[in-house]
Coordinates of C-alpha atoms in Angstrom, one line a residue:
M1 CA -27.1 -8.1 -18.3
L2 CA -24.5 -7.7 -21.0
S3 CA -23.6 -11.3 -20.9
K4 CA -27.0 -12.3 -22.2
K5 CA -26.5 -10.2 -25.3
I6 CA -23.1 -11.5 -26.4
R7 CA -22.9 -14.6 -28.5
D8 CA -19.4 -14.6 -30.0
G9 CA -17.5 -14.2 -26.7
T10 CA -17.9 -13.6 -23.0
S11 CA -18.7 -10.6 -20.9
Y12 CA -15.1 -10.5 -19.6
E13 CA -13.6 -10.6 -23.0
L14 CA -15.8 -7.8 -24.2
K15 CA -14.8 -5.6 -21.2
R16 CA -11.2 -6.5 -21.6
A17 CA -11.3 -5.5 -25.3
I18 CA -12.9 -2.1 -24.6
V19 CA -10.4 -1.2 -21.9
S20 CA -7.5 -2.4 -24.0
D21 CA -8.5 -0.4 -27.0
L22 CA -8.9 2.7 -24.9
C23 CA -5.5 2.2 -23.4
I24 CA -3.8 1.6 -26.7
Y25 CA -5.7 3.6 -29.3
G26 CA -7.5 6.1 -27.1
R27 CA -10.9 5.0 -28.5
A28 CA -13.0 1.8 -28.6
Y29 CA -16.1 0.8 -30.6
L30 CA -19.0 -1.3 -29.5
L31 CA -21.2 -2.6 -32.3
A32 CA -24.8 -3.6 -31.6
L33 CA -25.5 -6.0 -34.5
A34 CA -29.0 -7.1 -35.3
D35 CA -29.5 -10.8 -34.4
E36 CA -33.0 -12.3 -34.2
S37 CA -31.6 -15.3 -32.2
M38 CA -30.8 -13.1 -29.2
P39 CA -33.6 -12.1 -26.8
S40 CA -33.1 -8.4 -27.4
G41 CA -32.7 -8.7 -31.1
Y42 CA -29.0 -7.6 -30.9
Q43 CA -25.6 -9.0 -30.1
L44 CA -22.7 -6.9 -28.9
L45 CA -19.4 -7.0 -30.7
Q46 CA -16.1 -5.2 -30.1
L47 CA -15.0 -3.4 -33.3
P48 CA -11.2 -3.1 -33.6
P49 CA -10.2 0.5 -34.0
T50 CA -7.9 -0.4 -36.9
W51 CA -10.9 -1.5 -39.0
V52 CA -12.5 2.0 -38.8
T53 CA -11.3 4.0 -41.8
G54 CA -13.4 7.1 -41.7
Y55 CA -16.1 9.3 -40.0
H56 CA -19.1 10.9 -41.7
G57 CA -21.6 13.6 -40.6
T58 CA -22.0 17.3 -40.2
S59 CA -21.2 17.4 -36.5
S60 CA -17.7 17.7 -35.2
F61 CA -18.6 16.1 -31.8
A62 CA -20.0 12.7 -32.9
P63 CA -20.1 10.9 -36.3
E64 CA -23.4 10.1 -37.9
S65 CA -21.8 7.0 -39.5
I66 CA -18.4 5.3 -39.7
D67 CA -16.7 3.3 -42.4
V68 CA -15.4 -0.1 -41.5
F69 CA -13.1 -2.2 -43.6
P70 CA -12.3 -5.7 -42.1
P71 CA -8.9 -7.1 -43.1
N72 CA -10.6 -10.2 -44.7
G73 CA -13.5 -8.2 -46.2
A74 CA -13.9 -7.6 -49.9
Y75 CA -15.5 -4.2 -49.5
Q76 CA -16.0 -1.3 -47.0
V77 CA -19.2 -1.1 -44.9
R78 CA -20.8 2.1 -43.7
I79 CA -22.5 1.8 -40.3
P80 CA -25.0 4.4 -39.0
S81 CA -24.7 5.7 -35.4
D82 CA -27.8 3.9 -34.4
F83 CA -25.8 0.7 -34.3
F84 CA -22.6 1.6 -32.4
V85 CA -21.2 3.4 -29.4
I86 CA -17.8 5.1 -29.3
F87 CA -15.7 5.3 -26.1
H88 CA -12.8 7.7 -26.5
N89 CA -10.3 9.6 -24.5
Y90 CA -9.9 13.4 -24.5
N91 CA -8.5 15.0 -27.6
P92 CA -8.2 18.8 -27.5
S93 CA -8.5 19.3 -31.3
L94 CA -10.8 16.4 -32.3
P95 CA -13.7 16.0 -29.7
D96 CA -15.1 13.0 -31.6
Q97 CA -11.8 11.1 -31.6
G98 CA -9.6 10.1 -28.7
A99 CA -5.9 10.7 -28.4
S100 CA -3.8 7.6 -27.9
P101 CA -1.8 7.4 -24.7
V102 CA 0.9 5.6 -26.7
A103 CA 1.5 8.8 -28.7
A104 CA 2.8 10.5 -25.5
L105 CA 5.1 7.6 -25.0
R106 CA 6.5 7.5 -28.5
A107 CA 9.9 8.8 -27.6
T108 CA 10.2 6.6 -24.5
L109 CA 9.1 3.5 -26.4
T110 CA 11.3 4.2 -29.3
E111 CA 14.3 4.5 -27.0
Q112 CA 13.4 1.3 -25.4
I113 CA 13.0 -0.6 -28.7
E114 CA 16.3 0.7 -30.0
S115 CA 18.0 -0.2 -26.7
D116 CA 16.6 -3.8 -26.9
R117 CA 17.6 -4.0 -30.5
Y118 CA 21.2 -2.9 -29.7
R119 CA 21.4 -5.4 -26.8
T120 CA 20.3 -8.2 -29.2
Q121 CA 23.0 -7.1 -31.7
V122 CA 25.6 -7.3 -29.0
W123 CA 24.6 -10.8 -28.0
H124 CA 24.6 -11.9 -31.7
R125 CA 27.7 -10.2 -32.8
G126 CA 29.8 -9.8 -29.7
G127 CA 32.6 -12.1 -28.7
R128 CA 31.8 -14.8 -26.2
V129 CA 35.3 -14.6 -24.5
N130 CA 35.2 -14.8 -20.7
T131 CA 39.0 -15.3 -20.1
Y132 CA 42.1 -15.1 -22.2
V133 CA 45.8 -16.0 -21.7
T134 CA 48.6 -13.6 -22.5
R135 CA 52.4 -14.3 -23.0
P136 CA 55.2 -11.8 -22.5
K137 CA 56.3 -10.0 -25.7
D138 CA 60.0 -10.9 -25.2
V139 CA 59.5 -14.7 -25.3
R140 CA 59.8 -16.7 -28.5
P141 CA 56.4 -16.8 -30.3
F142 CA 54.5 -19.9 -30.7
T143 CA 54.5 -21.6 -34.0
S144 CA 51.2 -22.5 -35.5
E145 CA 51.6 -26.1 -34.6
Q146 CA 52.6 -25.2 -31.0
R147 CA 49.7 -22.8 -30.6
D148 CA 47.2 -25.4 -31.8
K149 CA 48.7 -28.1 -29.6
W150 CA 48.5 -25.8 -26.5
M151 CA 44.9 -24.7 -27.2
T152 CA 43.9 -28.4 -27.6
S153 CA 45.6 -29.5 -24.4
F154 CA 44.1 -26.5 -22.5
H155 CA 40.6 -27.2 -23.7
D156 CA 40.8 -30.9 -22.9
A157 CA 42.1 -30.2 -19.4
W158 CA 40.2 -27.1 -18.3
A159 CA 37.3 -26.4 -20.6
G160 CA 34.3 -28.3 -22.1
D161 CA 32.0 -30.9 -20.7
K162 CA 34.7 -33.5 -20.2
A163 CA 37.5 -31.3 -18.8
A164 CA 39.8 -33.6 -16.8
H165 CA 41.1 -30.9 -14.4
A166 CA 38.0 -28.6 -14.2
G167 CA 37.9 -27.0 -10.7
G168 CA 41.6 -27.6 -10.1
T169 CA 44.6 -25.2 -10.0
L170 CA 46.0 -24.0 -13.3
L171 CA 49.7 -23.9 -13.8
L172 CA 51.0 -21.5 -16.5
E173 CA 54.5 -21.4 -18.0
D174 CA 56.7 -18.8 -19.8
G175 CA 55.3 -15.8 -17.9
M176 CA 51.8 -16.5 -19.1
E177 CA 48.9 -14.7 -17.4
I178 CA 45.2 -15.5 -17.5
K179 CA 42.8 -12.6 -17.5
S180 CA 39.0 -12.3 -17.3
F181 CA 36.7 -10.4 -19.6
A182 CA 33.1 -9.8 -18.9
F183 CA 30.2 -7.9 -20.5
N184 CA 29.4 -4.9 -18.4
A185 CA 25.6 -4.2 -18.5
R186 CA 25.9 -1.5 -15.9
D187 CA 28.0 0.8 -18.1
A188 CA 25.3 0.4 -20.8
Q189 CA 22.6 1.4 -18.2
W190 CA 20.1 -1.0 -19.7
A191 CA 18.5 -1.8 -16.3
Q192 CA 18.2 1.8 -15.4
A193 CA 16.8 2.7 -18.8
K194 CA 14.2 -0.1 -18.6
K195 CA 13.2 1.0 -15.2
F196 CA 12.7 4.7 -16.2
S197 CA 10.7 3.5 -19.2
R198 CA 8.4 1.6 -17.0
E199 CA 8.0 4.5 -14.7
D200 CA 7.0 6.8 -17.7
V201 CA 4.5 4.2 -18.9
S202 CA 3.1 3.9 -15.3
G203 CA 2.6 7.7 -15.1
I204 CA 0.7 7.8 -18.4
Y205 CA -1.7 5.1 -17.2
H206 CA -1.9 6.4 -13.6
L207 CA -0.3 3.3 -12.2
K208 CA 2.0 3.2 -9.2
P209 CA 5.5 2.0 -10.5
Q210 CA 5.7 -0.4 -7.5
M211 CA 2.9 -2.5 -9.0
I212 CA 5.0 -3.4 -12.1
W213 CA 8.5 -2.8 -10.7
P214 CA 8.5 -4.1 -7.0
N215 CA 11.4 -2.8 -4.9
E216 CA 13.2 -4.1 -1.9
G217 CA 11.0 -2.0 0.4
S218 CA 7.8 -3.6 -0.7
T219 CA 5.7 -5.2 2.1
Y220 CA 2.5 -7.1 2.2
A221 CA 0.7 -4.0 3.5
S222 CA 2.0 -1.8 0.7
E223 CA 1.2 -4.4 -2.0
K224 CA -2.3 -4.7 -0.5
E225 CA -2.8 -0.9 -0.7
N226 CA -1.4 -0.8 -4.2
S227 CA -3.9 -3.4 -5.3
R228 CA -6.8 -1.4 -3.8
A229 CA -5.4 1.8 -5.4
L230 CA -5.6 0.0 -8.8
Y231 CA -9.4 0.0 -8.7
N232 CA -9.8 3.4 -7.1
D233 CA -7.2 5.5 -8.9
T234 CA -6.4 3.7 -12.1
L235 CA -9.5 1.7 -13.2
G236 CA -12.0 3.9 -11.4
P237 CA -12.2 6.7 -14.0
I238 CA -12.2 4.1 -16.9
I239 CA -15.0 2.2 -15.3
A240 CA -17.0 5.4 -14.8
Q241 CA -16.4 6.4 -18.4
I242 CA -17.6 3.1 -19.8
T243 CA -20.6 2.9 -17.5
E244 CA -21.9 6.4 -18.3
R245 CA -21.5 6.1 -22.0
A246 CA -23.1 2.6 -22.1
N247 CA -26.1 3.8 -20.0
Q248 CA -26.6 7.0 -22.1
F249 CA -26.0 5.6 -25.6
L250 CA -26.1 1.7 -25.6
L251 CA -29.2 1.0 -23.6
P252 CA -31.5 3.1 -26.0
I253 CA -30.0 1.1 -29.0
L254 CA -30.9 -2.2 -27.2
G255 CA -34.4 -0.9 -26.4
E256 CA -34.0 -1.4 -22.6
P257 CA -36.8 0.0 -20.4
E258 CA -36.3 3.4 -18.9
G259 CA -34.8 3.0 -15.4
D260 CA -32.6 0.1 -16.3
Y261 CA -28.9 0.7 -16.0
I262 CA -25.5 -0.9 -16.4
E263 CA -22.8 -1.1 -13.7
F264 CA -19.7 -3.1 -13.0
D265 CA -19.7 -5.7 -10.3
M266 CA -16.9 -4.5 -8.1
S267 CA -17.9 -6.3 -4.9
A268 CA -15.3 -9.1 -5.3
K269 CA -12.5 -6.5 -5.4
I270 CA -13.6 -4.1 -2.7
K271 CA -15.0 -6.4 -0.1
G272 CA -11.5 -7.0 1.4
S273 CA -10.5 -10.1 3.3
F274 CA -12.9 -12.6 4.8
E275 CA -12.2 -11.3 8.3
E276 CA -12.8 -7.7 7.3
Q277 CA -16.0 -8.6 5.4
A278 CA -17.3 -10.6 8.4
T279 CA -16.6 -7.7 10.8
V280 CA -18.3 -5.1 8.6
L281 CA -21.4 -7.3 8.0
Q282 CA -21.8 -8.1 11.6
T283 CA -21.5 -4.5 12.6
A284 CA -23.9 -3.4 9.9
T285 CA -26.6 -5.9 10.8
G286 CA -26.3 -5.5 14.6
G287 CA -25.7 -9.2 15.3
P288 CA -24.9 -12.6 13.8
Y289 CA -25.9 -13.0 10.1
M290 CA -25.5 -16.7 9.4
T291 CA -27.3 -19.8 10.8
R292 CA -25.3 -22.8 12.0
N293 CA -26.4 -24.9 9.0
E294 CA -25.3 -22.2 6.6
A295 CA -21.9 -22.2 8.2
R296 CA -21.7 -26.0 8.2
A297 CA -22.6 -26.0 4.5
Q298 CA -19.5 -23.9 3.8
L299 CA -17.4 -26.6 5.5
N300 CA -19.2 -29.4 3.6
L301 CA -20.7 -30.7 6.9
P302 CA -24.3 -32.1 7.1
S303 CA -27.2 -30.1 8.5
I304 CA -28.3 -30.5 12.1
D305 CA -31.7 -30.2 13.7
G306 CA -32.4 -26.7 14.8
G307 CA -29.5 -25.4 12.8
D308 CA -31.7 -23.1 10.6
D309 CA -32.5 -20.8 13.5
L310 CA -30.5 -17.6 13.8
I311 CA -28.9 -17.4 17.2
V312 CA -28.7 -13.9 18.7
P313 CA -27.0 -13.8 22.2
M314 CA -28.8 -11.8 24.9
N315 CA -26.0 -9.3 25.3
V316 CA -26.4 -8.4 21.6
T317 CA -30.2 -7.7 21.7
L318 CA -30.2 -6.2 25.2
G319 CA -26.7 -4.9 25.7
G320 CA -26.5 -2.6 22.7
Q321 CA -23.6 -4.5 21.2
A322 CA -23.0 -4.8 17.4
S323 CA -21.7 -8.4 17.9
P324 CA -21.1 -10.8 20.8
T325 CA -17.3 -10.1 20.5
D326 CA -17.5 -6.4 21.0
S327 CA -16.3 -4.5 24.1
N328 CA -18.6 -5.1 27.1
P329 CA -17.7 -4.4 30.7
L330 CA -19.5 -7.6 31.7
K331 CA -17.5 -9.8 29.4
P332 CA -14.5 -11.6 30.9
R333 CA -11.1 -11.0 29.3
D334 CA -8.2 -13.3 30.3
G335 CA -10.0 -14.1 33.6
T336 CA -9.4 -10.6 34.9
V337 CA -13.1 -9.6 35.2
K338 CA -15.6 -12.0 36.8
P339 CA -18.3 -12.9 34.2
Q340 CA -22.0 -12.3 35.0
Q341 CA -24.9 -14.1 33.6
I342 CA -27.5 -11.9 31.8
S343 CA -30.9 -13.5 32.1
G344 CA -34.2 -12.9 33.8
K345 CA -34.1 -10.0 36.2
D346 CA -30.4 -9.2 35.4
A347 CA -31.3 -8.8 31.7
S348 CA -34.2 -6.5 32.4
S349 CA -32.1 -4.2 34.7
L350 CA -29.0 -4.1 32.3
S351 CA -29.8 -0.7 30.9
E352 CA -30.2 0.8 34.4
E353 CA -26.8 -0.8 35.5
K354 CA -25.1 0.6 32.4
S355 CA -26.4 4.1 32.9
A356 CA -25.0 4.0 36.5
R357 CA -21.5 3.5 35.3
R358 CA -19.3 6.4 34.3
K359 CA -16.7 6.3 31.6
A360 CA -13.8 8.4 30.5
R361 CA -11.6 7.8 27.5
G362 CA -8.0 9.0 26.7
H363 CA -9.0 10.5 23.4
P364 CA -6.7 13.2 21.9
T365 CA -8.2 16.0 19.9
K366 CA -7.0 17.0 16.4
E367 CA -5.7 20.2 17.9
N368 CA -3.5 18.1 20.3
S369 CA -2.0 16.1 17.4
D370 CA -1.5 19.2 15.2
E371 CA 0.2 21.1 18.1
L372 CA 2.8 18.3 18.5
S373 CA 3.2 18.0 14.8
R374 CA 4.1 21.7 14.5
V375 CA 6.7 21.3 17.3
L376 CA 8.2 18.3 15.4
Q377 CA 8.2 20.2 12.1
K378 CA 10.1 23.1 13.5
F379 CA 12.6 20.8 15.2
F380 CA 13.2 18.9 12.0
A381 CA 13.7 22.1 10.1
R382 CA 16.2 23.4 12.7
Q383 CA 18.0 20.0 12.7
A384 CA 18.3 20.0 8.9
R385 CA 19.9 23.4 8.9
S386 CA 22.5 22.2 11.3
V387 CA 23.1 18.6 10.0
L388 CA 23.0 18.9 6.2
P389 CA 26.0 21.4 5.8
Q390 CA 28.1 19.0 7.9
I391 CA 26.9 15.7 6.5
G392 CA 29.8 15.5 4.0
A393 CA 32.4 15.3 6.8
K394 CA 34.1 12.0 7.3
K395 CA 33.7 9.8 10.4
D396 CA 36.3 10.2 13.1
A397 CA 37.5 7.5 15.5
E398 CA 34.5 8.1 17.8
G399 CA 31.7 8.0 15.3
Q400 CA 29.8 10.6 13.2
T401 CA 31.2 14.1 13.2
W402 CA 27.9 15.4 11.8
W403 CA 25.5 13.9 14.3
N404 CA 25.3 14.8 18.0
A405 CA 22.8 12.4 19.5
D406 CA 22.9 13.8 23.0
R407 CA 22.3 17.4 21.7
W408 CA 19.3 16.4 19.5
D409 CA 17.7 14.2 22.2
Q410 CA 18.0 17.0 24.7
E411 CA 16.6 19.7 22.4
L412 CA 13.7 17.7 21.2
A413 CA 12.8 16.6 24.7
D414 CA 12.9 20.3 25.7
D415 CA 10.6 21.2 22.8
L416 CA 8.1 18.4 23.6
S417 CA 7.9 18.7 27.4
P418 CA 5.8 21.9 27.8
V419 CA 3.3 20.7 25.2
I420 CA 3.0 17.3 26.8
Y421 CA 2.6 18.8 30.3
A422 CA -0.3 21.0 29.2
Q423 CA -2.1 18.3 27.2
S424 CA -1.8 15.8 30.0
E425 CA -3.3 18.2 32.6
L426 CA -6.3 19.0 30.3
A427 CA -6.9 15.3 29.5
A428 CA -6.7 14.3 33.2
K429 CA -9.1 17.0 34.5
K430 CA -11.5 16.2 31.7
A431 CA -11.5 12.5 32.6
I432 CA -12.1 13.4 36.3
Q433 CA -15.1 15.5 35.4
Q434 CA -16.5 12.7 33.2
L435 CA -16.2 10.3 36.1
G436 CA -18.0 12.8 38.4
L437 CA -15.1 13.4 40.7
D438 CA -13.4 16.5 42.1
P439 CA -10.8 18.0 39.7
S440 CA -9.1 19.8 42.6
L441 CA -7.8 16.5 43.9
Y442 CA -5.5 16.2 40.9
D443 CA -1.9 17.2 41.6
V444 CA -0.2 18.3 38.4
G445 CA 3.2 18.5 40.0
R446 CA 3.3 14.7 40.6
T447 CA 3.1 14.0 36.9
Q448 CA 5.9 16.2 35.5
A449 CA 8.8 13.9 36.3
Y450 CA 7.2 10.9 34.5
L451 CA 6.0 13.1 31.6
R452 CA 9.6 14.3 31.1
K453 CA 10.7 10.7 30.8
I454 CA 8.0 10.2 28.2
A455 CA 9.3 13.2 26.3
E456 CA 12.9 12.0 26.5
G457 CA 12.0 8.5 25.3
R458 CA 10.1 9.8 22.4
A459 CA 12.8 12.2 21.5
H460 CA 15.4 9.4 21.5
G461 CA 13.3 7.1 19.3
I462 CA 12.5 9.9 16.8
N463 CA 16.1 10.9 16.4
G464 CA 17.2 7.3 16.1
I465 CA 14.9 6.8 13.1
T466 CA 16.3 10.0 11.5
L467 CA 19.9 8.8 11.9
E468 CA 19.1 5.4 10.5
E469 CA 17.4 7.0 7.4
L470 CA 20.3 9.4 6.9
E471 CA 22.8 6.6 7.0
A472 CA 20.7 4.4 4.6
A473 CA 20.5 7.4 2.2
L474 CA 24.2 8.0 2.3
A475 CA 24.9 4.3 1.7
G476 CA 22.7 4.3 -1.4
S477 CA 20.5 1.5 0.0
V478 CA 17.2 3.4 -0.6
D479 CA 15.2 3.2 -3.8
P480 CA 16.2 6.3 -5.8
S481 CA 12.5 7.0 -6.5
A482 CA 11.7 7.2 -2.8
L483 CA 11.4 10.5 -0.9
G484 CA 14.1 9.6 1.6
S485 CA 16.7 8.5 -0.9
T486 CA 18.9 11.6 -0.1
P487 CA 19.7 13.4 3.1
H488 CA 17.6 16.4 2.0
G489 CA 14.8 13.9 1.2
V490 CA 15.1 12.4 4.7
F491 CA 14.3 15.7 6.3
E492 CA 11.6 16.5 3.8
K493 CA 9.9 13.2 4.7
A494 CA 10.3 14.0 8.4
Q495 CA 8.6 17.3 8.1
S496 CA 5.8 16.2 5.7
E497 CA 5.0 12.7 7.0
R498 CA 6.8 11.6 10.2
S499 CA 5.9 14.8 12.1
D500 CA 2.1 14.1 11.6
N501 CA 2.4 10.4 12.4
S502 CA 4.6 11.0 15.5
G503 CA 2.5 13.9 16.7
S504 CA -0.7 11.8 16.6
S505 CA 1.0 8.9 18.3
I506 CA 2.4 11.0 21.1
A507 CA -0.9 12.8 21.7
T508 CA -2.7 9.4 21.9
S509 CA -0.2 8.0 24.3
V510 CA -0.2 11.0 26.6
A511 CA -4.0 11.1 26.7
G512 CA -4.1 7.4 27.7
W513 CA -1.6 7.8 30.4
S514 CA -3.3 10.9 31.8
V515 CA -6.6 9.2 32.2
L516 CA -5.1 6.4 34.2
E517 CA -3.1 8.9 36.3
A518 CA -6.3 10.8 37.0
V519 CA -7.9 7.6 38.3
H520 CA -4.8 6.7 40.3
Q521 CA -4.9 10.1 42.1
T522 CA -8.7 10.5 42.6
A523 CA -10.3 7.0 42.7
P524 CA -7.7 4.3 43.4
D525 CA -10.1 2.1 45.4
R526 CA -13.3 2.5 43.4
G527 CA -13.0 -0.8 41.4
V528 CA -12.2 1.1 38.1
T529 CA -11.5 -1.0 35.1
K530 CA -9.8 0.0 31.8
T531 CA -10.6 -1.3 28.3
W532 CA -8.4 -1.3 25.2
I533 CA -10.1 0.5 22.3
H534 CA -8.7 -0.3 18.9
N535 CA -8.9 2.5 16.4
P536 CA -8.2 1.0 12.9
S537 CA -5.7 2.8 10.6
S538 CA -4.8 2.2 7.0
N539 CA -2.5 -0.6 8.1
P540 CA -3.9 -1.9 11.4
R541 CA -1.9 -4.3 13.7
S542 CA -3.6 -7.6 14.1
S543 CA -2.3 -7.9 17.6
H544 CA -4.0 -4.6 18.6
A545 CA -7.2 -5.6 16.8
R546 CA -7.4 -8.8 18.8
M547 CA -7.1 -6.7 22.0
D548 CA -10.1 -4.5 21.1
G549 CA -12.5 -4.6 24.1
E550 CA -10.0 -6.3 26.4
T551 CA -10.9 -5.2 30.0
V552 CA -8.7 -5.4 33.1
P553 CA -8.4 -3.5 36.4
Y554 CA -7.0 0.0 35.8
N555 CA -3.8 -0.8 37.7
K556 CA -3.1 -4.1 36.0
P557 CA -1.3 -4.5 32.6
F558 CA -3.1 -5.6 29.5
S559 CA -2.3 -9.0 27.9
N560 CA 0.6 -7.5 25.9
G561 CA 2.2 -6.2 29.1
A562 CA 1.3 -2.5 28.4
M563 CA -0.5 -0.4 31.0
W564 CA -2.0 1.8 28.2
P565 CA -1.6 2.1 24.4
G566 CA 1.8 3.6 23.6
D567 CA 3.4 2.5 26.9
T568 CA 7.1 3.0 26.1
G569 CA 8.1 1.0 29.2
A570 CA 6.5 -2.2 27.9
L571 CA 6.2 -1.9 24.1
D572 CA 8.9 -1.6 21.6
A573 CA 9.0 0.9 18.8
S574 CA 7.2 -1.3 16.3
E575 CA 4.2 -1.6 18.6
I576 CA 4.1 2.2 19.3
A577 CA 4.7 3.9 15.9
H578 CA 1.5 5.0 14.2
C579 CA -0.6 3.4 16.9
H580 CA -4.0 5.2 17.5
C581 CA -5.4 2.8 20.0
E582 CA -7.0 4.4 23.1
V583 CA -7.8 3.4 26.7
E584 CA -11.3 3.8 28.3
V585 CA -11.8 3.7 32.0
T586 CA -15.1 2.6 33.6
M587 CA -16.1 3.4 37.2
P588 CA -19.0 1.5 38.9

């Protein structure tokens, strides 16, 4: 709507100007200028804050008029409040005027400006000497003629664009020595000062420093999340501020009908990738949402007869699926389940067949994850109290004196085992009940040896990550702004982040294995199948997403070689960490 009321610019330029003025000056002015050539009788103009010279009125909360003095104008103009809207930041002493964010950065920016000015002075006035030659003090000094001759011959042979011996070996006489001299930017700390300045500016404008100062630890996933955070955390409040003030004050000036409103079009920024958008739309509509001719048009292909009909597969309309690619026990996956045609009598009896099946899923509760998280938090705290006081010791001939891998693996496995035993038994018996079988057939004693192996494997992996992070912190290879940049920070990160992630991952893996073990003990010959269920996280694995709905016999591996999500015997750590996928068993 706004684009129709702007003559001397575009809608994008107007919005950019308003946001820029708010970020620099803490206030922005939007002028609704009478213009009979526009449909509404007005055109919208951004009024530079530097043109506004004064406020007038009896209220301390909003001016009744403002004085404007353009730089190329011959006189000052007073504009009543009926023709402008003010957007401003919070100011504790002047409610009608915003406080500039730049004012809070005055000291930081002044230091940066002076640092850059000094650096420029060094480059302009400093010597450009990279090497110099010395002679012993006890040799006969050069005469002026000898010095000039030596300098000329040295330059012709070793320096300049036409140096005859450039790249060769230099032979010096009379005890001469050649020494290098280089400008040391590290001692001046220019890079560090510039980085800290950018971090201060980022904090004032609610930006993540990684967006303007990428570090070596940046990944595609982190950059993607930073981009989304820009619109949620940084621009979100500014957009809300502009939208609310425009709806409350600008629309009445323009004479818009009651009920009309202004909003920013954010769909292009929040819709995600094409694959994510397609999945969401297909799930929301309950089936395909494009005709064949619509899809062919996007590929610049001609239309075909019958291509304007929306094709909806029978398993979508009758099978209760959100899309034809969703999980379905009747759908073949890698040839492991025989496909069945759904038509005629089979289609009409599908609901009855589905209700006859019984399902059970290895789904951990929040209490399961929290219980394991608390175990890990206590372990990390105990480990920190032991390791940190010794971490300054030097390495001996056999390795680290401050790290005892066997001790920590044994202690953590001992801490995890009883919790894993209890959670596994509850998950297995719950699955047996859901399948309509007899829980008394389940033998808990048969499971403890394998569950102990799971605890030992998880303990070894968790402690291995801790050791790697400690060594990286000691080597100084971690971004100083990161939480794990110091040994203390490594354990703080372990207790605050890793304990939750690892606890959830272990609980999910144990629940999945327990459901399969329950089937193995109570219904090994009932034709039970298992299905991989992908539970998306903030950074989902594409390999796991592709497996969503994959169905195989319960005693056969999935296509990735795993028997269940989190199978430490078949998957490496990168496929297990932070995985929340589950397994669902189906009994005919």
